[in-house]
XYZ file of C-alpha atoms in Angstrom:
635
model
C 0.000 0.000 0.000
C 3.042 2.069 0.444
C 3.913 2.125 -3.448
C 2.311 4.773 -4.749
C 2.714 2.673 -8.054
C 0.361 -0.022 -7.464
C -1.781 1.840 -4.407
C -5.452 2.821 -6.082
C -5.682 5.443 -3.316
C -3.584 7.583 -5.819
C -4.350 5.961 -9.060
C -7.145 7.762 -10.099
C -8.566 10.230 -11.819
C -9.425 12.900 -8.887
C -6.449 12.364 -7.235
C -3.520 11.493 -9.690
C -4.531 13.118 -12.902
C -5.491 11.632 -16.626
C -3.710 10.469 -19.310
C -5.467 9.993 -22.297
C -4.603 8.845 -26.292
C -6.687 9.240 -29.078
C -6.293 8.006 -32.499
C -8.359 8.860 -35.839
C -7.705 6.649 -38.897
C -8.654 7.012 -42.250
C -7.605 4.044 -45.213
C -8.464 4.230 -48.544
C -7.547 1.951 -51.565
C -8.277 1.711 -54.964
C -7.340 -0.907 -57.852
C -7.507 -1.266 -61.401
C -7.218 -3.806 -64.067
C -6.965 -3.706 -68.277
C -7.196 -6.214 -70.115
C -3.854 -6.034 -73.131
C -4.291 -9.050 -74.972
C -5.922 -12.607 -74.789
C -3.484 -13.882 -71.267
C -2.048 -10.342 -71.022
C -3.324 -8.178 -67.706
C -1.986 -4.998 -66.464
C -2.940 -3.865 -62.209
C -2.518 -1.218 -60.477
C -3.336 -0.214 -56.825
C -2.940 2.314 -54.981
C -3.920 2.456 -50.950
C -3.848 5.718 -48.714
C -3.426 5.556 -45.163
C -3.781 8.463 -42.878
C -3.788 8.281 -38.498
C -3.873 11.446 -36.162
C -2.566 10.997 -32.775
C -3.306 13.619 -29.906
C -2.195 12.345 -26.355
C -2.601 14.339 -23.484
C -1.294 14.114 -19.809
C -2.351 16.171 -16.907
C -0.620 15.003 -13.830
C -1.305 16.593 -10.174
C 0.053 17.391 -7.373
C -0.553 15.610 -3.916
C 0.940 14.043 -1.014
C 0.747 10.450 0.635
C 0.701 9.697 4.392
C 1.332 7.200 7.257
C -0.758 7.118 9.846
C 1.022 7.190 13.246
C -1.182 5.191 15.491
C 0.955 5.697 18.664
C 0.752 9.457 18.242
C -2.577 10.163 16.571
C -1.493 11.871 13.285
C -1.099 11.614 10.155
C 2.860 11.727 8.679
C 3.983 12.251 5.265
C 6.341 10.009 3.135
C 6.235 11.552 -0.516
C 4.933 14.343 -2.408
C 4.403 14.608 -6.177
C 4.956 18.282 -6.269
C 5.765 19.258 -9.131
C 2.391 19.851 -11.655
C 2.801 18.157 -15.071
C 1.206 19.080 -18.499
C 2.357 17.584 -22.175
C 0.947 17.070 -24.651
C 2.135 15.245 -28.294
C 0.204 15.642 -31.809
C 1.122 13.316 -34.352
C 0.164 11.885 -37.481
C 1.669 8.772 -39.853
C 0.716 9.213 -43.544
C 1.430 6.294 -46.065
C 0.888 6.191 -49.810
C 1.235 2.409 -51.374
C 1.375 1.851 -54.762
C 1.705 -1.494 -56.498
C 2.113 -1.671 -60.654
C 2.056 -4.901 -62.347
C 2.215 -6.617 -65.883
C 0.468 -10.651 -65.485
C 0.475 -12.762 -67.510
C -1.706 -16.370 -67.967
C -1.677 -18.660 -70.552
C -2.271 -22.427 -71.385
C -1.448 -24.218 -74.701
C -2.429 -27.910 -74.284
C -0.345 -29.437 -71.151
C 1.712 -26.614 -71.114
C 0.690 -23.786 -68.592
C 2.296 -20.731 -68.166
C 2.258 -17.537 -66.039
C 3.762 -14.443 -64.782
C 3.890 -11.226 -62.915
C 6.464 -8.326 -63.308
C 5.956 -5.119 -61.175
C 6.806 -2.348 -59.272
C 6.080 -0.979 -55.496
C 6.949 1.731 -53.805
C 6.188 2.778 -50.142
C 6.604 6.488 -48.383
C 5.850 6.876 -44.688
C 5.900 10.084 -42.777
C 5.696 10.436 -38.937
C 5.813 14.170 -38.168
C 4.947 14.692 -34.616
C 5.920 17.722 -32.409
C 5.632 17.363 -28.086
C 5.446 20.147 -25.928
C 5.563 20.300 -21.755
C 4.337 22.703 -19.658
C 4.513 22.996 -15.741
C 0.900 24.665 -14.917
C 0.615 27.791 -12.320
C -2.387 25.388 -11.033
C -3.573 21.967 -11.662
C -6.709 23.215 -12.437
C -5.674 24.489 -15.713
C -6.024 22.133 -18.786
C -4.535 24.713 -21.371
C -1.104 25.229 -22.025
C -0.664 28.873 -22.004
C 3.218 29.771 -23.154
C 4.063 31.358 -20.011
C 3.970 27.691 -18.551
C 5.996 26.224 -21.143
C 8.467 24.234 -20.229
C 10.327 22.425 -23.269
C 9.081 21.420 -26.604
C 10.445 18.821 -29.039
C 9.546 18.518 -33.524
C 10.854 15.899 -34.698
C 10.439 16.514 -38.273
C 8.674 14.108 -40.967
C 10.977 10.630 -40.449
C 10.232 10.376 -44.294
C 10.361 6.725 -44.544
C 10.317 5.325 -48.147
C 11.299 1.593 -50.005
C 10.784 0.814 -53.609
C 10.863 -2.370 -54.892
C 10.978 -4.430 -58.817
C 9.772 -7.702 -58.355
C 9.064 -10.609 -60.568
C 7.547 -14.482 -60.535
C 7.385 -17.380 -63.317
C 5.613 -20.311 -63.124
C 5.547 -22.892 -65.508
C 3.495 -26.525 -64.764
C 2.932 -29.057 -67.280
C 0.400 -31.702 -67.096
C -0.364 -30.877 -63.645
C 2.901 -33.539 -62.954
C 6.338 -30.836 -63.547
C 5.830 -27.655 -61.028
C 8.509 -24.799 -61.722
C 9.207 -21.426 -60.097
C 11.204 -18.624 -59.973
C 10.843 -15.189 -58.212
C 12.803 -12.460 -57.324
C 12.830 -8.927 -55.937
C 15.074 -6.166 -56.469
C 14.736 -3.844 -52.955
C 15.970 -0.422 -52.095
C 15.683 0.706 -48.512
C 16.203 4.412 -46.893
C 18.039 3.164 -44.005
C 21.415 1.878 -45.730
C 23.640 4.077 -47.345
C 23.699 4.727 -50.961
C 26.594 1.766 -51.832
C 24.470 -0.762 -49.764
C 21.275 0.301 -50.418
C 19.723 -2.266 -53.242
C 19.689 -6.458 -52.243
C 18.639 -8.803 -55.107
C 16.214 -11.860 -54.000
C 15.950 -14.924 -55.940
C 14.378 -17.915 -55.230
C 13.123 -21.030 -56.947
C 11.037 -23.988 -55.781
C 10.122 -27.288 -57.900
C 7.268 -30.119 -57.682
C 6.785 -33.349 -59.010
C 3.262 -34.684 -58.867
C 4.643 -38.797 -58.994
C 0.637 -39.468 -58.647
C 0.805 -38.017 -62.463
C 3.134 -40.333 -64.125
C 1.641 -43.477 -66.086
C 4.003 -45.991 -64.926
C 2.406 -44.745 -61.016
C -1.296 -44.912 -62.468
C -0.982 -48.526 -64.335
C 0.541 -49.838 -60.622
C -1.567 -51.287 -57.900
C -0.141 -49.085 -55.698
C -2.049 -46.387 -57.269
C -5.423 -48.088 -54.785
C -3.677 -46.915 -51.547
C -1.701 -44.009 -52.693
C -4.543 -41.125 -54.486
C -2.133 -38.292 -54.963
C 1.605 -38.105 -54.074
C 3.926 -35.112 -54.839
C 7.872 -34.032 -53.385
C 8.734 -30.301 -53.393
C 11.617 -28.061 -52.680
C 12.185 -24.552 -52.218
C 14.976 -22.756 -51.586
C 15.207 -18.999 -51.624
C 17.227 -15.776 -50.302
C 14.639 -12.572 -48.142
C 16.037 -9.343 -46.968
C 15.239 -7.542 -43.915
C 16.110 -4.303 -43.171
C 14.415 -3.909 -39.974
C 17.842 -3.280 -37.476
C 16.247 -2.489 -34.468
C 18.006 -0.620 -32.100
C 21.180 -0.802 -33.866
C 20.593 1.696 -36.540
C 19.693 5.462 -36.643
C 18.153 7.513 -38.667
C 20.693 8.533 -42.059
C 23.577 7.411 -39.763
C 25.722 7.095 -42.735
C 26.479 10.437 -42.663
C 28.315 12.664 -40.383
C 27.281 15.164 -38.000
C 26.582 15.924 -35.082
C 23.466 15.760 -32.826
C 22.389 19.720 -31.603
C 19.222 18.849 -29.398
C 17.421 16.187 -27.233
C 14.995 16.851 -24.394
C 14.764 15.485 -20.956
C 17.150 14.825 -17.910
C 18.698 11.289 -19.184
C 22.649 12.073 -19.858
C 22.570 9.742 -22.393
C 20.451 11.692 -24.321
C 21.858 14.988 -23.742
C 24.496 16.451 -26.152
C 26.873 18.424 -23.979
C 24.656 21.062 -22.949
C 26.594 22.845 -19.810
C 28.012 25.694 -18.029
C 30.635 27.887 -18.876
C 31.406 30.969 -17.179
C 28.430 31.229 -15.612
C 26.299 30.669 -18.467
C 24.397 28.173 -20.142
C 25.579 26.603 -22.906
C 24.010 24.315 -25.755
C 25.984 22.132 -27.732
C 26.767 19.822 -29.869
C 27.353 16.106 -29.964
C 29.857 14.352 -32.579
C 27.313 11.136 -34.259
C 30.315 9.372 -34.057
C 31.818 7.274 -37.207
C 29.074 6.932 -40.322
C 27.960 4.215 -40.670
C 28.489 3.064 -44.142
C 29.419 -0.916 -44.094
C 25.377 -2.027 -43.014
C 23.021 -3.344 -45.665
C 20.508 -5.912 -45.678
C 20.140 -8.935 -43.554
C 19.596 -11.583 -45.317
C 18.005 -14.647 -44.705
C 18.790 -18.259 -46.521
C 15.165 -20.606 -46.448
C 15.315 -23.738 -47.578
C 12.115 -25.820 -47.645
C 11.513 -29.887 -48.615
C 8.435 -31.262 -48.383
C 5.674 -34.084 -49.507
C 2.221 -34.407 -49.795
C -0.106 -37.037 -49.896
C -3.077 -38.778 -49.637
C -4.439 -42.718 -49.360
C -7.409 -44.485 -49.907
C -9.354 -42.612 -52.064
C -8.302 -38.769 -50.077
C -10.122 -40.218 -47.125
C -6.607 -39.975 -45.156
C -4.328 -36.271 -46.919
C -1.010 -35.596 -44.922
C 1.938 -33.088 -45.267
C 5.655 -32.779 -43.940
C 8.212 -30.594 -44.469
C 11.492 -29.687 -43.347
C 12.670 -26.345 -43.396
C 16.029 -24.694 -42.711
C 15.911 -20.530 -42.320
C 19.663 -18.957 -41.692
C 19.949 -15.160 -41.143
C 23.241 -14.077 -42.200
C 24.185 -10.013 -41.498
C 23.034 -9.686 -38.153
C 24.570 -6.197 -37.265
C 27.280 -6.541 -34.457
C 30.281 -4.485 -33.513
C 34.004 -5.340 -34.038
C 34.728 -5.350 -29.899
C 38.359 -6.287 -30.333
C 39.138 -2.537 -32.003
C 40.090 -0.527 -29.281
C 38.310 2.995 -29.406
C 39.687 5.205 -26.502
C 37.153 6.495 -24.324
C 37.943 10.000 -24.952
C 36.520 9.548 -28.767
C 32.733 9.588 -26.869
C 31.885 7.092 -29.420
C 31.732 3.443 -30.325
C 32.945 1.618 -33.383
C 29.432 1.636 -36.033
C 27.427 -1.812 -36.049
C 28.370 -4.070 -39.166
C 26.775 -7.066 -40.677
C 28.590 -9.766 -38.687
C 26.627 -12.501 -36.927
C 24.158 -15.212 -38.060
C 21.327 -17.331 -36.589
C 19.485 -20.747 -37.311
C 15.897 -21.613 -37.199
C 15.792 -25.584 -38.117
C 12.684 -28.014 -38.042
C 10.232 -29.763 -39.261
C 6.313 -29.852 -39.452
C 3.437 -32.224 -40.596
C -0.199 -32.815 -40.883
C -2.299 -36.069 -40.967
C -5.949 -35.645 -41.406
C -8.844 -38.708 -41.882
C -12.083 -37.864 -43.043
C -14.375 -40.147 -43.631
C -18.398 -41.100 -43.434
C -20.155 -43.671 -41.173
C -23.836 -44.413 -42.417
C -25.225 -40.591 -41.860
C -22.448 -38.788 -39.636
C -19.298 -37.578 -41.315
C -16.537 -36.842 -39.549
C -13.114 -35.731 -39.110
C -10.162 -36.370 -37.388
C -6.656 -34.260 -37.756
C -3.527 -33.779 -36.123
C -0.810 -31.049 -36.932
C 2.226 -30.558 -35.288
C 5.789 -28.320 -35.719
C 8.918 -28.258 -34.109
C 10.662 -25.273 -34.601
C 14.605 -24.739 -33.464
C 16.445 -21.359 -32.502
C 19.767 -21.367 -33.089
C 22.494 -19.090 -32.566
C 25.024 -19.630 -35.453
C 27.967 -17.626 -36.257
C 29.633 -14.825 -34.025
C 32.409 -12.381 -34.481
C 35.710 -13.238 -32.878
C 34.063 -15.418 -30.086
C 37.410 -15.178 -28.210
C 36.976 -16.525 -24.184
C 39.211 -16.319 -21.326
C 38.971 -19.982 -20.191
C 36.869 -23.320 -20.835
C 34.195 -22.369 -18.187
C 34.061 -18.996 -19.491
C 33.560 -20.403 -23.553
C 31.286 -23.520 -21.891
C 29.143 -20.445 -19.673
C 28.939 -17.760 -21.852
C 29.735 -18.647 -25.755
C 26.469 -18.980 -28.302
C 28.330 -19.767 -31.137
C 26.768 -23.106 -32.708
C 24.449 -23.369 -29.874
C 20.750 -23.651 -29.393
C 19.582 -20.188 -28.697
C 18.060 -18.265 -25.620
C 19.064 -21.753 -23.468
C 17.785 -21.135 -20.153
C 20.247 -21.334 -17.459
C 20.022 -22.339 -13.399
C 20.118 -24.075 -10.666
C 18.735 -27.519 -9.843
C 16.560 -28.040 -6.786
C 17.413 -31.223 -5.065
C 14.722 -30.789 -1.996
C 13.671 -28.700 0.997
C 15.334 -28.474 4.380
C 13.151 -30.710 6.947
C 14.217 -28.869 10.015
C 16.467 -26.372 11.532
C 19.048 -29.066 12.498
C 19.269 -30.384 8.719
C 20.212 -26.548 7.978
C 22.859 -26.622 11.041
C 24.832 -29.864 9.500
C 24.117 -28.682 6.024
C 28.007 -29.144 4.893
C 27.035 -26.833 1.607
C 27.173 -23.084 1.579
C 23.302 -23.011 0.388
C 22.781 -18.832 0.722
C 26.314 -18.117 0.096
C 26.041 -16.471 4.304
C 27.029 -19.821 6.011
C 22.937 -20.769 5.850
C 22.390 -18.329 7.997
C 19.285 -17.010 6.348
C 17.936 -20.675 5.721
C 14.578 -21.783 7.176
C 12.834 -25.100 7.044
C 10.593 -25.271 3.897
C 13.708 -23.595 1.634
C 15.452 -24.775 -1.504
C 18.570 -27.009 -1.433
C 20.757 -26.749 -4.175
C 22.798 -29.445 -5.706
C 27.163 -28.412 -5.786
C 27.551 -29.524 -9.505
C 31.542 -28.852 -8.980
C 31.918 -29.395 -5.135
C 33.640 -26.297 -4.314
C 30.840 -26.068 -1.075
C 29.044 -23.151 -1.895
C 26.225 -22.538 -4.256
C 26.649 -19.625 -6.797
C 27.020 -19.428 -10.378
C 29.455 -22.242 -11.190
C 26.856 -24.651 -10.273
C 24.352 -23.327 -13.088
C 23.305 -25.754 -16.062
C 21.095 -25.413 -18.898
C 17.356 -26.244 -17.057
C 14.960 -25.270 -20.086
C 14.301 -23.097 -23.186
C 13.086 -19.893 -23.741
C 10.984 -18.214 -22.103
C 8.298 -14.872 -23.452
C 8.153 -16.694 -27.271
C 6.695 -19.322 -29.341
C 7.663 -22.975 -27.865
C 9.762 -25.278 -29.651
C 7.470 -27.841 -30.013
C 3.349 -26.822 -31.038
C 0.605 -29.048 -32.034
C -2.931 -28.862 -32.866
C -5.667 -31.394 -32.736
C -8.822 -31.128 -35.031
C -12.082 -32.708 -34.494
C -15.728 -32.612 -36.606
C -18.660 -34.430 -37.192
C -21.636 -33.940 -38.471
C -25.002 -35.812 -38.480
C -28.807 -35.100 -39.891
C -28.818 -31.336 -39.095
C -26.253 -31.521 -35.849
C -22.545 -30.338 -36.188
C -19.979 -30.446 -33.209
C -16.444 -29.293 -33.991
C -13.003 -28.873 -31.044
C -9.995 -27.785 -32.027
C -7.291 -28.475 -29.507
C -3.694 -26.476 -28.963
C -1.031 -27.563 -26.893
C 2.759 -27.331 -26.700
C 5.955 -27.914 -24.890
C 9.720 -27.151 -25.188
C 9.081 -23.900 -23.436
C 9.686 -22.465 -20.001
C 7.900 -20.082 -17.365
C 9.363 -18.664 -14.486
C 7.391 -18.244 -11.328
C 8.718 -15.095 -9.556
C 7.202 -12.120 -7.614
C 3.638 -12.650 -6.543
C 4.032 -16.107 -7.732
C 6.808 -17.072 -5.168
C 7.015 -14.221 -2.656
C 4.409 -14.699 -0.241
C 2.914 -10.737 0.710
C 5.327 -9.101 -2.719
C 4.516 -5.609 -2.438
C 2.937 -5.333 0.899
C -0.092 -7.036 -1.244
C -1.970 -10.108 -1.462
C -0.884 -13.533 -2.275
C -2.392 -16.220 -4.590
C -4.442 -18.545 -2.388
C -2.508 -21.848 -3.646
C 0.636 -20.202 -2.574
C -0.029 -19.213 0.986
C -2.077 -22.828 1.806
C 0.455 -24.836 0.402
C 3.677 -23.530 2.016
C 5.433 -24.219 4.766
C 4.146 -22.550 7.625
C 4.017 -22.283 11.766
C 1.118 -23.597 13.059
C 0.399 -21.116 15.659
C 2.016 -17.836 13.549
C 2.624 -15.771 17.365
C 3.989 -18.632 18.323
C 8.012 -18.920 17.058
C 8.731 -22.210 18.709
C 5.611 -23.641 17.691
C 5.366 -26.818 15.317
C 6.597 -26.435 12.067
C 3.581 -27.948 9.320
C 5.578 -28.752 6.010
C 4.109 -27.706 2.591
C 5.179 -27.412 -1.170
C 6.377 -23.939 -1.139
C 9.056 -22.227 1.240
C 7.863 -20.710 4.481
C 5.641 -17.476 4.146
C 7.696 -14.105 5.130
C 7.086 -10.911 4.486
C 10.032 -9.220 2.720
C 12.726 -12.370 2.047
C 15.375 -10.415 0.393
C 18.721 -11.533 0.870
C 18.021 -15.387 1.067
C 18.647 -17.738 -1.548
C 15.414 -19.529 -2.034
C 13.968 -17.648 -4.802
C 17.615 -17.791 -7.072
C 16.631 -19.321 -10.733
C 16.558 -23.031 -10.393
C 14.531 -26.069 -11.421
C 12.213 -25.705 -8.536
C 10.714 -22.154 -9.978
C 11.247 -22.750 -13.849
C 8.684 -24.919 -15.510
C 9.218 -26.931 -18.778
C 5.302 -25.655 -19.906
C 3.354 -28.518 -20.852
C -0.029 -28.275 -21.871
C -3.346 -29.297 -23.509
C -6.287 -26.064 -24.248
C -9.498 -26.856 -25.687
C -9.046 -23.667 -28.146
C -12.587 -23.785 -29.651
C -15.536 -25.102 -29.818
C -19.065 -25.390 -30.994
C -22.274 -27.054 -31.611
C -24.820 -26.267 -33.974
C -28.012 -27.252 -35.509
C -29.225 -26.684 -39.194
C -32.888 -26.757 -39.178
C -33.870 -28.664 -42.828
C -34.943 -26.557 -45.309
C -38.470 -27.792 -46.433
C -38.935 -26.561 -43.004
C -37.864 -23.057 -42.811
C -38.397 -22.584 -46.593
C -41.952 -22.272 -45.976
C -41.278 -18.760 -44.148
C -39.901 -17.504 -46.617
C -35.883 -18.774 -45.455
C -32.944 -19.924 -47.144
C -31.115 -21.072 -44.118
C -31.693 -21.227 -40.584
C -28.639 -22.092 -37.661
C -28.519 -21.668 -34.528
C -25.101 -22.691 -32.560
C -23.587 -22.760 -28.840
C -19.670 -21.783 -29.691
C -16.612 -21.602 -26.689
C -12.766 -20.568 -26.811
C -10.607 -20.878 -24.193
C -12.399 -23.724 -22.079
C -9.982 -25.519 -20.208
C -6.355 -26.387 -20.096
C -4.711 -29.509 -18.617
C -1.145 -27.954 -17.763
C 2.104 -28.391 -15.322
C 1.749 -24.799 -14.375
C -0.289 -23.617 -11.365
C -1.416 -19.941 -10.571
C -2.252 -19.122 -14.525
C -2.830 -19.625 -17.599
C -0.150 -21.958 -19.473
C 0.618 -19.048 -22.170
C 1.210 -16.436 -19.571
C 4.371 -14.290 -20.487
C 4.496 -12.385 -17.313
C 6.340 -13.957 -14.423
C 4.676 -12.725 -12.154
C 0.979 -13.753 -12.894
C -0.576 -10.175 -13.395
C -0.976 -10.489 -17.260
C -4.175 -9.667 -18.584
C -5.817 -13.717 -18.120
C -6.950 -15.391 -21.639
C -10.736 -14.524 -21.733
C -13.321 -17.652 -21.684
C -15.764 -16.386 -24.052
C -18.913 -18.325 -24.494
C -21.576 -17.580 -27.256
C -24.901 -18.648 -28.396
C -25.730 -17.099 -32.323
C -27.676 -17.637 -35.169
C -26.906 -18.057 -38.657
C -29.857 -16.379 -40.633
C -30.339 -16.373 -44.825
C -33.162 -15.013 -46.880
């Protein structure tokens, strides 16, 4: 109650102030088509966005208080005293135009066709902020005399333009060919780096097709079966954080507002006077371009008996060469006030596979459907510049070259002390204080290199990522249908992923606040709590204290990671199609009516939330159950 961050006495309106955002958006499009010659088509299209942003803040002035029970008054412990007024217009305009030549043409087996065309994309993002500090809080204009600072940005004219091209060529339905390619310019890079060339090609070869395939017996179990492969080269020019606007060219950097010194430019005071100036942009950065990303794809298709059962698998390869890194081994001194300019250095891996088996089939009057989809998708970290460690623990700890990415490192839980003696003969260095701050109910952690204390030597890889897509995702599909009645579930589940319990869902009382029910009835506790000496009753979670914050127990280890496991019933829903000699005689077409569900249930590992939770502490916004009952209507 004593953060003024999470206490509702201050977060409000009345109290606290408003902050509000509005948006207005506007998109237009239009397209065209002409028809040249018998197979010969030209397009065009042209789309128009347009967004206005205003966002205004109004923050107050007020004071929070302690009550002092022993003395009868009321004490105060912080002030928000300074008033605060900005506000921030800006609007993002985007004009998208697409031009293209296609072309479509068969002459007996022999199909052909084509596209050739043009696009071209320019974004601006003027915006302009200005801050005022109000004579009273009461005051919702910003008059100048209150002004404060003020900030334009400009347009950040954003703009791409692109050739692009695709041939296809298929014969008999049996020989699939195709090439593509783009030819991209981008206004990050600079002018020497700016254009990346794209190719790629796939093939197919329906096998189904062939005679020799047809006039075998195998042809009865085997309806269609074709082998693909694609392989093909995308650019990205998205570089995060590690470019800046036109930073291949030199400069220097005149203005930036507020009171972080890294985003100051040397303003000071000489002489007794204020002083603005100016900030070096440090080296241009002229050796970036594209990143550029390797996909290879091979897959087959097929289907048995008739298409009653269809499946798919592929395997697909995706390496991102260019990743921009700096060259950390060239010694800048620190009086330079800049760093060596990002390059395109490093490279990652996504490898895996994915398939699909579906059976559909019909039973007397019910059809029905069963189907199963699944990939497994791995990160890796591939390539680095000069990876150079100091020793074998250091390259084993701390080296992702050739490794699988975003491991997840920590310690493992081996049990719970039982009493306060098993802490006393504890020959391990659990807390890293001699035990001292142990308790009954906390973590033991195994010595992986018996040096007798715990601490970061004794870490191992304990599970995968955590905040992203799991390695491993599958779906399961389910229909039927019978005179009128339809049911359908679709079922998601996954695992190869990790969540970490931490905050409210460890710390009993986090925050001075509440604590989830399962947490505080299933730890260790005293079972008289005024009563120290009293009986110890053992539980799943280590004892509940207020404000643990120098004890081991809650380090990373097995014991508060989960590998996430689970099963959701995603969707589903039930309907009924009254028959139409029925509803036909009011004067309808079609009549449904349905009972539909998402979000169910889950059968998971993970107590406390919801199995695709990101936030480690349990106080994301919860995946909504949403039940509906509709109907389907058609004159």
């Amino acid at each position: 109650l004593d953060d003024t961050s999470t206490n509702f006495a201050t977060l409000n309106y009345e109290v606290s102030g408003k902050w509000k955002e509005t948006w207005r958006v506007i998109q237009l499009s239009a397209n065209a088509e002409y028809d040249i010659i018998d197979g010969l088509k030209a397009k065009a299209l042209v789309s128009y966005y347009y967004a206005n942003k205003v966002q205004n803040n109004h923050e107050y002035v007020f004071k929070v208080y302690d009550y002092d029970k022993d003395n009868g008054e009321y004490i105060g412990t912080w002030a928000h005293e300074t008033p605060y007024r900005e506000r921030t217009h800006e609007h993002v305009e985007e004009i998208t135009s697409n031009i293209q030549l296609a072309y479509d043409k068969k002459f007996g087996s022999h199909s052909f066709n084509g596209i050739v065309g043009l696009e071209s994309i320019k974004r601006d993002r003027p915006s302009d902020w200005i801050l005022a500090r109000p004579t009273s809080q009461e005051l919702s204009l910003i008059y100048r005399n209150d002004f404060d600072d003020y900030k334009d940005v400009g347009n950040n004219t954003e703009a791409r333009l692109g050739w692009f091209g695709r041939f296809n060529y298929d014969y008999a339905s049996k020989y699939l060919i195709e090439f593509s390619a783009r030819y991209d310019g981008s206004w990050k890079f600079p002018p020497n780096h700016r254009w990346g060339f794209f190719p790629s090609a796939s093939v197919g070869w329906r096998i189904s097709e062939e005679a020799f395939w047809k006039e075998n017996s195998i042809n009865n179990i085997f309806s269609d079966l074709k082998i693909r492969g694609s392989y093909g080269l995308v650019g990205n020019d998205d570089l995060g954080g590690d470019y800046k606007a036109f930073g291949y060219l030199q400069g220097y950097d005149y203005y930036r507002y507020g009171n972080d010194p890294d985003r100051e430019v040397g303003n000071g005071v000489i002489d007794g006077e204020f002083v603005v100036g100016a900030k070096s942009r440090g080296i241009p950065v002229t050796t970036i371009s594209w990143i550029k990303a390797r996909i290879l794809d091979i897959g087959i298709d097929m289907a048995f008996l008739d298409n009653r059962l269809t499946g798919q698998a592929d395997f697909f390869l995706r390496e991102q060469r260019g990743l921009p890194e700096g060259r950390y081994d060239v010694a800048i001194p620190v009086e330079a006030g800049f760093d060596l300019p990002k390059e395109n250095l490093n490279s990652d891996r996504t490898m895996g596979w994915d398939g699909m088996i579906r059976w559909a089939d019909r039973v007397k009057e019910v059809n029905y459907s069963i189907g199963v989809n699944a990939t497994y998708a791995r990160f890796y970290d591939w390539d680095r510049y000069d990876d150079r460690r100091a020793n074998s623990w250091d390259k084993y700890r701390h080296s992702i070259t050739r490794r699988y990415g975003y491991l997840n490192w920590g310690l493992e839980a081996i049990g719970q002390f039982q009493s306060w003696e098993e802490i006393a003969n504890h020959p391990i260095d659990n807390d890293r204080r001699g035990n001292t701050t142990s308790v009954p109910g906390d973590i033991i952690y195994r010595d992986v290199n018996g040096d007798g204390v715990i601490n970061e030597l004794d870490e191992r890889p304990i599970g995968f990522r955590q905040d992203a897509t799991p390695v491993f995702n599958y779906g399961i599909n389910l229909a039927a249908a019978w005179k009128g009645f339809d049911l359908a579930m679709d079922f998601s589940g996954s695992f190869m992923s990790t969540y970490r319990m931490e905050w409210e869902q460890s710390r009993a009382f986090q925050n001075n606040g509440n604590s989830p029910q399962w947490l505080l009835e299933d730890s260790w506790r005293l079972s008289d709590i005024w009563d120290a000496y009293s009986e110890i009753i053992p539980g799943k979670y280590p004892m509940a204290i207020r404000d643990r914050e120098h004890d081991g127990t809650f380090w990373n280890s097995t014991f508060w990671k989960k590998n996430v496991r689970y099963l959701k019933l995603s969707n589903l829903e039930f309907g009924y199609t009254f028959p139409k000699h029925m509803v036909r005689k009011v004067n309808i077409e079609n009549l449904r009516i349905y009972l539909a569900g998402s979000n169910l249930f889950a059968i998971t590992n993970v107590e406390g939330t919801d199995p695709e939770q990101e936030k480690t502490n349990g106080l994301g916004h919860p995946t909504m159950r949403v039940i509906n009952v509709g109907i389907n209507l058609k004159f």
